[in-house]
Amino acid sequence: MFFLTLTRGTMKNSFGGCLEGAAARYGVSPLLLEAIALVESRANPFAIGIKAKRGRAQLLKELFDEAGVPYVLTRQTDYWIFSVFPESRERARWVIKAAADLSVTYDVGLMQINKLWIDRYNLEPEWLLDSCYAYKWGAFVLSRMIERYGYTWEAVWHYNGRKDYAVKVFRKVKELCRERYRDEPYCKHFN
């Protein structure tokens, strides 16, 4: 795993109010926050990730197929992972309820906030379908990882829990710098 210290500064005139505000409130880079949203959910506010053991996963698959809910399924040895992309907030609420009823773990919204955080802070999962609210909680979670691991790529890796995750976010930051934010001083590090 590589460690690269990230810049704490904000980007000038690059991001919308919700993203910028969340980043400023928790002292994280808005560019990094945007990259995480793109890696986590393709910046889809209704995205839901579900991880379930086979028996419950089979039930979810049948429910989603019957209801016509679009998903991508990745089968692992012990569990299945559903990347679900409901077309509306109402449909996303239905997916969250199905996951909760089957007591499986899930991630909600464009920042893919995990059930662990939802339970720990007594959040309503549906609240995370709102982009501004999701950015706030994503910035909060990232700030907690930074407190623990420093302002490094290791903190980014722990946002998701997989070592290869930081590499994906790093690549997305480079892509954003190349395609959208070339003139930002921070992006000169990625040319």
PDB file of C-alpha atoms in Angstrom:
ATOM      1  CA  MET A   1       0.000   0.000   0.000  1.00  0.00           C
ATOM      2  CA  PHE A   2       1.299   3.429  -0.853  1.00  0.00           C
ATOM      3  CA  PHE A   3       1.000   6.477   1.369  1.00  0.00           C
ATOM      4  CA  LEU A   4       0.645   9.899  -0.160  1.00  0.00           C
ATOM      5  CA  THR A   5      -0.248  12.897   1.925  1.00  0.00           C
ATOM      6  CA  LEU A   6      -3.248  14.751   0.585  1.00  0.00           C
ATOM      7  CA  THR A   7      -3.659  18.496   0.502  1.00  0.00           C
ATOM      8  CA  ARG A   8      -6.289  19.850   2.888  1.00  0.00           C
ATOM      9  CA  GLY A   9      -7.105  22.992   0.918  1.00  0.00           C
ATOM     10  CA  THR A  10     -10.347  23.584  -0.904  1.00  0.00           C
ATOM     11  CA  MET A  11     -10.658  24.023  -4.641  1.00  0.00           C
ATOM     12  CA  LYS A  12     -11.546  27.482  -5.951  1.00  0.00           C
ATOM     13  CA  ASN A  13     -14.959  27.728  -7.654  1.00  0.00           C
ATOM     14  CA  SER A  14     -14.937  24.072  -8.624  1.00  0.00           C
ATOM     15  CA  PHE A  15     -17.755  22.452  -6.698  1.00  0.00           C
ATOM     16  CA  GLY A  16     -21.389  23.021  -5.868  1.00  0.00           C
ATOM     17  CA  GLY A  17     -22.603  24.269  -2.518  1.00  0.00           C
ATOM     18  CA  CYS A  18     -23.396  20.936  -0.845  1.00  0.00           C
ATOM     19  CA  LEU A  19     -20.101  19.295  -1.705  1.00  0.00           C
ATOM     20  CA  GLU A  20     -18.059  22.406  -0.909  1.00  0.00           C
ATOM     21  CA  GLY A  21     -19.923  22.977   2.359  1.00  0.00           C
ATOM     22  CA  ALA A  22     -19.518  19.392   3.546  1.00  0.00           C
ATOM     23  CA  ALA A  23     -15.829  19.381   2.652  1.00  0.00           C
ATOM     24  CA  ALA A  24     -15.226  22.691   4.457  1.00  0.00           C
ATOM     25  CA  ARG A  25     -17.213  21.648   7.521  1.00  0.00           C
ATOM     26  CA  TYR A  26     -15.107  18.509   8.051  1.00  0.00           C
ATOM     27  CA  GLY A  27     -11.780  19.775   6.685  1.00  0.00           C
ATOM     28  CA  VAL A  28     -11.508  17.399   3.740  1.00  0.00           C
ATOM     29  CA  SER A  29     -10.679  18.056   0.114  1.00  0.00           C
ATOM     30  CA  PRO A  30     -13.768  18.607  -2.049  1.00  0.00           C
ATOM     31  CA  LEU A  31     -11.887  17.062  -4.967  1.00  0.00           C
ATOM     32  CA  LEU A  32     -11.305  13.928  -2.888  1.00  0.00           C
ATOM     33  CA  LEU A  33     -14.933  13.889  -1.765  1.00  0.00           C
ATOM     34  CA  GLU A  34     -16.119  14.158  -5.373  1.00  0.00           C
ATOM     35  CA  ALA A  35     -13.766  11.355  -6.443  1.00  0.00           C
ATOM     36  CA  ILE A  36     -15.100   9.122  -3.667  1.00  0.00           C
ATOM     37  CA  ALA A  37     -18.706   9.796  -4.738  1.00  0.00           C
ATOM     38  CA  LEU A  38     -17.841   8.832  -8.303  1.00  0.00           C
ATOM     39  CA  VAL A  39     -16.041   5.648  -7.268  1.00  0.00           C
ATOM     40  CA  GLU A  40     -18.679   4.645  -4.716  1.00  0.00           C
ATOM     41  CA  SER A  41     -21.859   5.245  -6.702  1.00  0.00           C
ATOM     42  CA  ARG A  42     -21.035   6.992  -9.970  1.00  0.00           C
ATOM     43  CA  ALA A  43     -22.487   9.984  -8.058  1.00  0.00           C
ATOM     44  CA  ASN A  44     -25.936   8.393  -8.172  1.00  0.00           C
ATOM     45  CA  PRO A  45     -27.939   9.641  -5.164  1.00  0.00           C
ATOM     46  CA  PHE A  46     -30.207   6.568  -5.210  1.00  0.00           C
ATOM     47  CA  ALA A  47     -27.436   3.943  -5.417  1.00  0.00           C
ATOM     48  CA  ILE A  48     -27.570   1.151  -2.859  1.00  0.00           C
ATOM     49  CA  GLY A  49     -24.953  -1.520  -2.259  1.00  0.00           C
ATOM     50  CA  ILE A  50     -26.054  -4.718  -0.517  1.00  0.00           C
ATOM     51  CA  LYS A  51     -23.953  -7.582   0.812  1.00  0.00           C
ATOM     52  CA  ALA A  52     -25.796 -10.763   1.774  1.00  0.00           C
ATOM     53  CA  LYS A  53     -25.050 -14.413   2.439  1.00  0.00           C
ATOM     54  CA  ARG A  54     -26.339 -16.810  -0.211  1.00  0.00           C
ATOM     55  CA  GLY A  55     -29.776 -17.707   1.215  1.00  0.00           C
ATOM     56  CA  ARG A  56     -30.803 -14.129   1.865  1.00  0.00           C
ATOM     57  CA  ALA A  57     -29.108 -13.023  -1.334  1.00  0.00           C
ATOM     58  CA  GLN A  58     -31.233 -15.447  -3.331  1.00  0.00           C
ATOM     59  CA  LEU A  59     -34.362 -13.943  -1.736  1.00  0.00           C
ATOM     60  CA  LEU A  60     -33.185 -10.429  -2.646  1.00  0.00           C
ATOM     61  CA  LYS A  61     -32.467 -11.496  -6.216  1.00  0.00           C
ATOM     62  CA  GLU A  62     -35.967 -12.933  -6.549  1.00  0.00           C
ATOM     63  CA  LEU A  63     -37.505  -9.766  -5.059  1.00  0.00           C
ATOM     64  CA  PHE A  64     -35.516  -7.471  -7.349  1.00  0.00           C
ATOM     65  CA  ASP A  65     -36.212  -9.572 -10.446  1.00  0.00           C
ATOM     66  CA  GLU A  66     -39.932  -9.701  -9.676  1.00  0.00           C
ATOM     67  CA  ALA A  67     -40.087  -5.944  -9.034  1.00  0.00           C
ATOM     68  CA  GLY A  68     -37.925  -5.062 -12.055  1.00  0.00           C
ATOM     69  CA  VAL A  69     -35.273  -3.286  -9.984  1.00  0.00           C
ATOM     70  CA  PRO A  70     -32.011  -2.860 -11.937  1.00  0.00           C
ATOM     71  CA  TYR A  71     -28.913  -4.289 -10.258  1.00  0.00           C
ATOM     72  CA  VAL A  72     -25.478  -5.717 -10.917  1.00  0.00           C
ATOM     73  CA  LEU A  73     -24.695  -8.916  -9.036  1.00  0.00           C
ATOM     74  CA  THR A  74     -21.221 -10.024  -7.989  1.00  0.00           C
ATOM     75  CA  ARG A  75     -21.036 -13.488  -6.482  1.00  0.00           C
ATOM     76  CA  GLN A  76     -18.347 -14.162  -3.916  1.00  0.00           C
ATOM     77  CA  THR A  77     -17.645 -17.461  -2.175  1.00  0.00           C
ATOM     78  CA  ASP A  78     -19.659 -16.755   0.978  1.00  0.00           C
ATOM     79  CA  TYR A  79     -21.834 -13.823  -0.043  1.00  0.00           C
ATOM     80  CA  TRP A  80     -23.317 -11.910  -2.959  1.00  0.00           C
ATOM     81  CA  ILE A  81     -22.956  -8.194  -3.578  1.00  0.00           C
ATOM     82  CA  PHE A  82     -25.750  -6.254  -5.255  1.00  0.00           C
ATOM     83  CA  SER A  83     -25.106  -2.848  -6.781  1.00  0.00           C
ATOM     84  CA  VAL A  84     -28.630  -1.502  -7.085  1.00  0.00           C
ATOM     85  CA  PHE A  85     -29.557   1.594  -9.084  1.00  0.00           C
ATOM     86  CA  PRO A  86     -33.239   2.422  -8.469  1.00  0.00           C
ATOM     87  CA  GLU A  87     -34.732   4.988 -10.824  1.00  0.00           C
ATOM     88  CA  SER A  88     -36.478   6.970  -8.091  1.00  0.00           C
ATOM     89  CA  ARG A  89     -36.319   7.890  -4.416  1.00  0.00           C
ATOM     90  CA  GLU A  90     -39.466   5.851  -3.753  1.00  0.00           C
ATOM     91  CA  ARG A  91     -37.969   2.767  -5.382  1.00  0.00           C
ATOM     92  CA  ALA A  92     -34.720   3.309  -3.439  1.00  0.00           C
ATOM     93  CA  ARG A  93     -36.721   3.386  -0.181  1.00  0.00           C
ATOM     94  CA  TRP A  94     -38.297   0.066  -1.169  1.00  0.00           C
ATOM     95  CA  VAL A  95     -34.837  -1.474  -1.792  1.00  0.00           C
ATOM     96  CA  ILE A  96     -33.547  -0.212   1.581  1.00  0.00           C
ATOM     97  CA  LYS A  97     -36.578  -1.690   3.331  1.00  0.00           C
ATOM     98  CA  ALA A  98     -36.068  -5.048   1.592  1.00  0.00           C
ATOM     99  CA  ALA A  99     -32.412  -5.094   2.700  1.00  0.00           C
ATOM    100  CA  ALA A 100     -33.301  -4.076   6.269  1.00  0.00           C
ATOM    101  CA  ASP A 101     -36.112  -6.654   6.486  1.00  0.00           C
ATOM    102  CA  LEU A 102     -33.664  -9.383   5.495  1.00  0.00           C
ATOM    103  CA  SER A 103     -31.072  -8.073   8.000  1.00  0.00           C
ATOM    104  CA  VAL A 104     -28.271  -7.740   5.508  1.00  0.00           C
ATOM    105  CA  THR A 105     -25.605  -5.067   5.431  1.00  0.00           C
ATOM    106  CA  TYR A 106     -26.016  -2.226   2.978  1.00  0.00           C
ATOM    107  CA  ASP A 107     -24.593   1.123   1.856  1.00  0.00           C
ATOM    108  CA  VAL A 108     -26.812   4.036   0.846  1.00  0.00           C
ATOM    109  CA  GLY A 109     -26.605   7.042  -1.463  1.00  0.00           C
ATOM    110  CA  LEU A 110     -23.953   8.694  -3.528  1.00  0.00           C
ATOM    111  CA  MET A 111     -21.357   8.371  -0.731  1.00  0.00           C
ATOM    112  CA  GLN A 112     -22.464   4.795   0.080  1.00  0.00           C
ATOM    113  CA  ILE A 113     -22.774   5.293   3.833  1.00  0.00           C
ATOM    114  CA  ASN A 114     -22.683   1.883   5.509  1.00  0.00           C
ATOM    115  CA  LYS A 115     -25.323   0.460   7.826  1.00  0.00           C
ATOM    116  CA  LEU A 116     -22.721   0.495  10.610  1.00  0.00           C
ATOM    117  CA  TRP A 117     -22.646   4.331  10.515  1.00  0.00           C
ATOM    118  CA  ILE A 118     -26.409   4.488  10.040  1.00  0.00           C
ATOM    119  CA  ASP A 119     -26.961   2.390  13.165  1.00  0.00           C
ATOM    120  CA  ARG A 120     -24.213   4.062  15.207  1.00  0.00           C
ATOM    121  CA  TYR A 121     -25.611   7.557  14.644  1.00  0.00           C
ATOM    122  CA  ASN A 122     -29.288   6.549  14.537  1.00  0.00           C
ATOM    123  CA  LEU A 123     -29.779   7.832  10.982  1.00  0.00           C
ATOM    124  CA  GLU A 124     -32.766   7.106   8.795  1.00  0.00           C
ATOM    125  CA  PRO A 125     -31.296   5.441   5.681  1.00  0.00           C
ATOM    126  CA  GLU A 126     -33.722   7.332   3.435  1.00  0.00           C
ATOM    127  CA  TRP A 127     -32.145  10.611   4.535  1.00  0.00           C
ATOM    128  CA  LEU A 128     -28.974   9.532   2.743  1.00  0.00           C
ATOM    129  CA  LEU A 129     -30.824   9.550  -0.587  1.00  0.00           C
ATOM    130  CA  ASP A 130     -30.511  13.344  -0.408  1.00  0.00           C
ATOM    131  CA  SER A 131     -27.203  14.381  -2.019  1.00  0.00           C
ATOM    132  CA  CYS A 132     -26.460  17.202   0.434  1.00  0.00           C
ATOM    133  CA  TYR A 133     -27.072  14.966   3.416  1.00  0.00           C
ATOM    134  CA  ALA A 134     -25.001  12.170   1.858  1.00  0.00           C
ATOM    135  CA  TYR A 135     -22.054  14.509   1.181  1.00  0.00           C
ATOM    136  CA  LYS A 136     -22.202  15.659   4.796  1.00  0.00           C
ATOM    137  CA  TRP A 137     -22.034  12.115   6.128  1.00  0.00           C
ATOM    138  CA  GLY A 138     -19.415  11.071   3.597  1.00  0.00           C
ATOM    139  CA  ALA A 139     -17.229  13.987   4.684  1.00  0.00           C
ATOM    140  CA  PHE A 140     -17.868  13.074   8.328  1.00  0.00           C
ATOM    141  CA  VAL A 141     -16.855   9.422   7.803  1.00  0.00           C
ATOM    142  CA  LEU A 142     -13.772  10.444   5.819  1.00  0.00           C
ATOM    143  CA  SER A 143     -12.792  12.913   8.554  1.00  0.00           C
ATOM    144  CA  ARG A 144     -13.009  10.102  11.134  1.00  0.00           C
ATOM    145  CA  MET A 145     -10.706   7.962   9.018  1.00  0.00           C
ATOM    146  CA  ILE A 146      -8.303  10.912   8.672  1.00  0.00           C
ATOM    147  CA  GLU A 147      -8.306  11.399  12.460  1.00  0.00           C
ATOM    148  CA  ARG A 148      -7.328   7.775  12.845  1.00  0.00           C
ATOM    149  CA  TYR A 149      -4.861   7.285   9.962  1.00  0.00           C
ATOM    150  CA  GLY A 150      -3.725  10.813   9.154  1.00  0.00           C
ATOM    151  CA  TYR A 151      -4.401  12.720   5.956  1.00  0.00           C
ATOM    152  CA  THR A 152      -3.099   9.868   3.814  1.00  0.00           C
ATOM    153  CA  TRP A 153      -4.302   7.394   1.227  1.00  0.00           C
ATOM    154  CA  GLU A 154      -4.578   4.859   4.041  1.00  0.00           C
ATOM    155  CA  ALA A 155      -7.466   6.937   5.440  1.00  0.00           C
ATOM    156  CA  VAL A 156      -9.113   6.784   2.004  1.00  0.00           C
ATOM    157  CA  TRP A 157      -8.659   3.018   1.881  1.00  0.00           C
ATOM    158  CA  HIS A 158     -10.374   2.689   5.269  1.00  0.00           C
ATOM    159  CA  TYR A 159     -13.336   4.775   4.079  1.00  0.00           C
ATOM    160  CA  ASN A 160     -14.303   1.702   2.072  1.00  0.00           C
ATOM    161  CA  GLY A 161     -12.373  -1.028   3.872  1.00  0.00           C
ATOM    162  CA  ARG A 162     -10.435  -2.463   0.924  1.00  0.00           C
ATOM    163  CA  LYS A 163      -6.791  -1.757   0.116  1.00  0.00           C
ATOM    164  CA  ASP A 164      -7.382  -1.475  -3.630  1.00  0.00           C
ATOM    165  CA  TYR A 165     -10.035   1.185  -3.015  1.00  0.00           C
ATOM    166  CA  ALA A 166      -7.489   3.979  -2.462  1.00  0.00           C
ATOM    167  CA  VAL A 167      -5.955   3.207  -5.855  1.00  0.00           C
ATOM    168  CA  LYS A 168      -9.378   3.593  -7.517  1.00  0.00           C
ATOM    169  CA  VAL A 169      -9.949   6.930  -5.792  1.00  0.00           C
ATOM    170  CA  PHE A 170      -6.421   8.106  -6.668  1.00  0.00           C
ATOM    171  CA  ARG A 171      -7.095   7.298 -10.344  1.00  0.00           C
ATOM    172  CA  LYS A 172     -10.430   9.138 -10.185  1.00  0.00           C
ATOM    173  CA  VAL A 173      -8.716  12.225  -8.692  1.00  0.00           C
ATOM    174  CA  LYS A 174      -6.205  12.139 -11.563  1.00  0.00           C
ATOM    175  CA  GLU A 175      -9.038  11.802 -14.083  1.00  0.00           C
ATOM    176  CA  LEU A 176     -10.958  14.717 -12.563  1.00  0.00           C
ATOM    177  CA  CYS A 177      -7.827  16.863 -12.620  1.00  0.00           C
ATOM    178  CA  ARG A 178      -7.150  15.975 -16.249  1.00  0.00           C
ATOM    179  CA  GLU A 179     -10.720  16.379 -17.489  1.00  0.00           C
ATOM    180  CA  ARG A 180     -12.405  19.045 -15.352  1.00  0.00           C
ATOM    181  CA  TYR A 181     -10.067  20.893 -12.996  1.00  0.00           C
ATOM    182  CA  ARG A 182      -6.837  21.403 -14.953  1.00  0.00           C
ATOM    183  CA  ASP A 183      -6.366  24.971 -13.758  1.00  0.00           C
ATOM    184  CA  GLU A 184      -6.664  24.167 -10.071  1.00  0.00           C
ATOM    185  CA  PRO A 185      -3.312  24.468  -8.260  1.00  0.00           C
ATOM    186  CA  TYR A 186      -3.830  21.156  -6.462  1.00  0.00           C
ATOM    187  CA  CYS A 187      -4.205  19.317  -9.770  1.00  0.00           C
ATOM    188  CA  LYS A 188      -0.681  20.233 -10.835  1.00  0.00           C
ATOM    189  CA  HIS A 189       0.405  17.335  -8.567  1.00  0.00           C
ATOM    190  CA  PHE A 190      -1.408  14.946 -10.901  1.00  0.00           C
ATOM    191  CA  ASN A 191      -0.098  16.028 -14.309  1.00  0.00           C
TER     192      ASN A 191
END
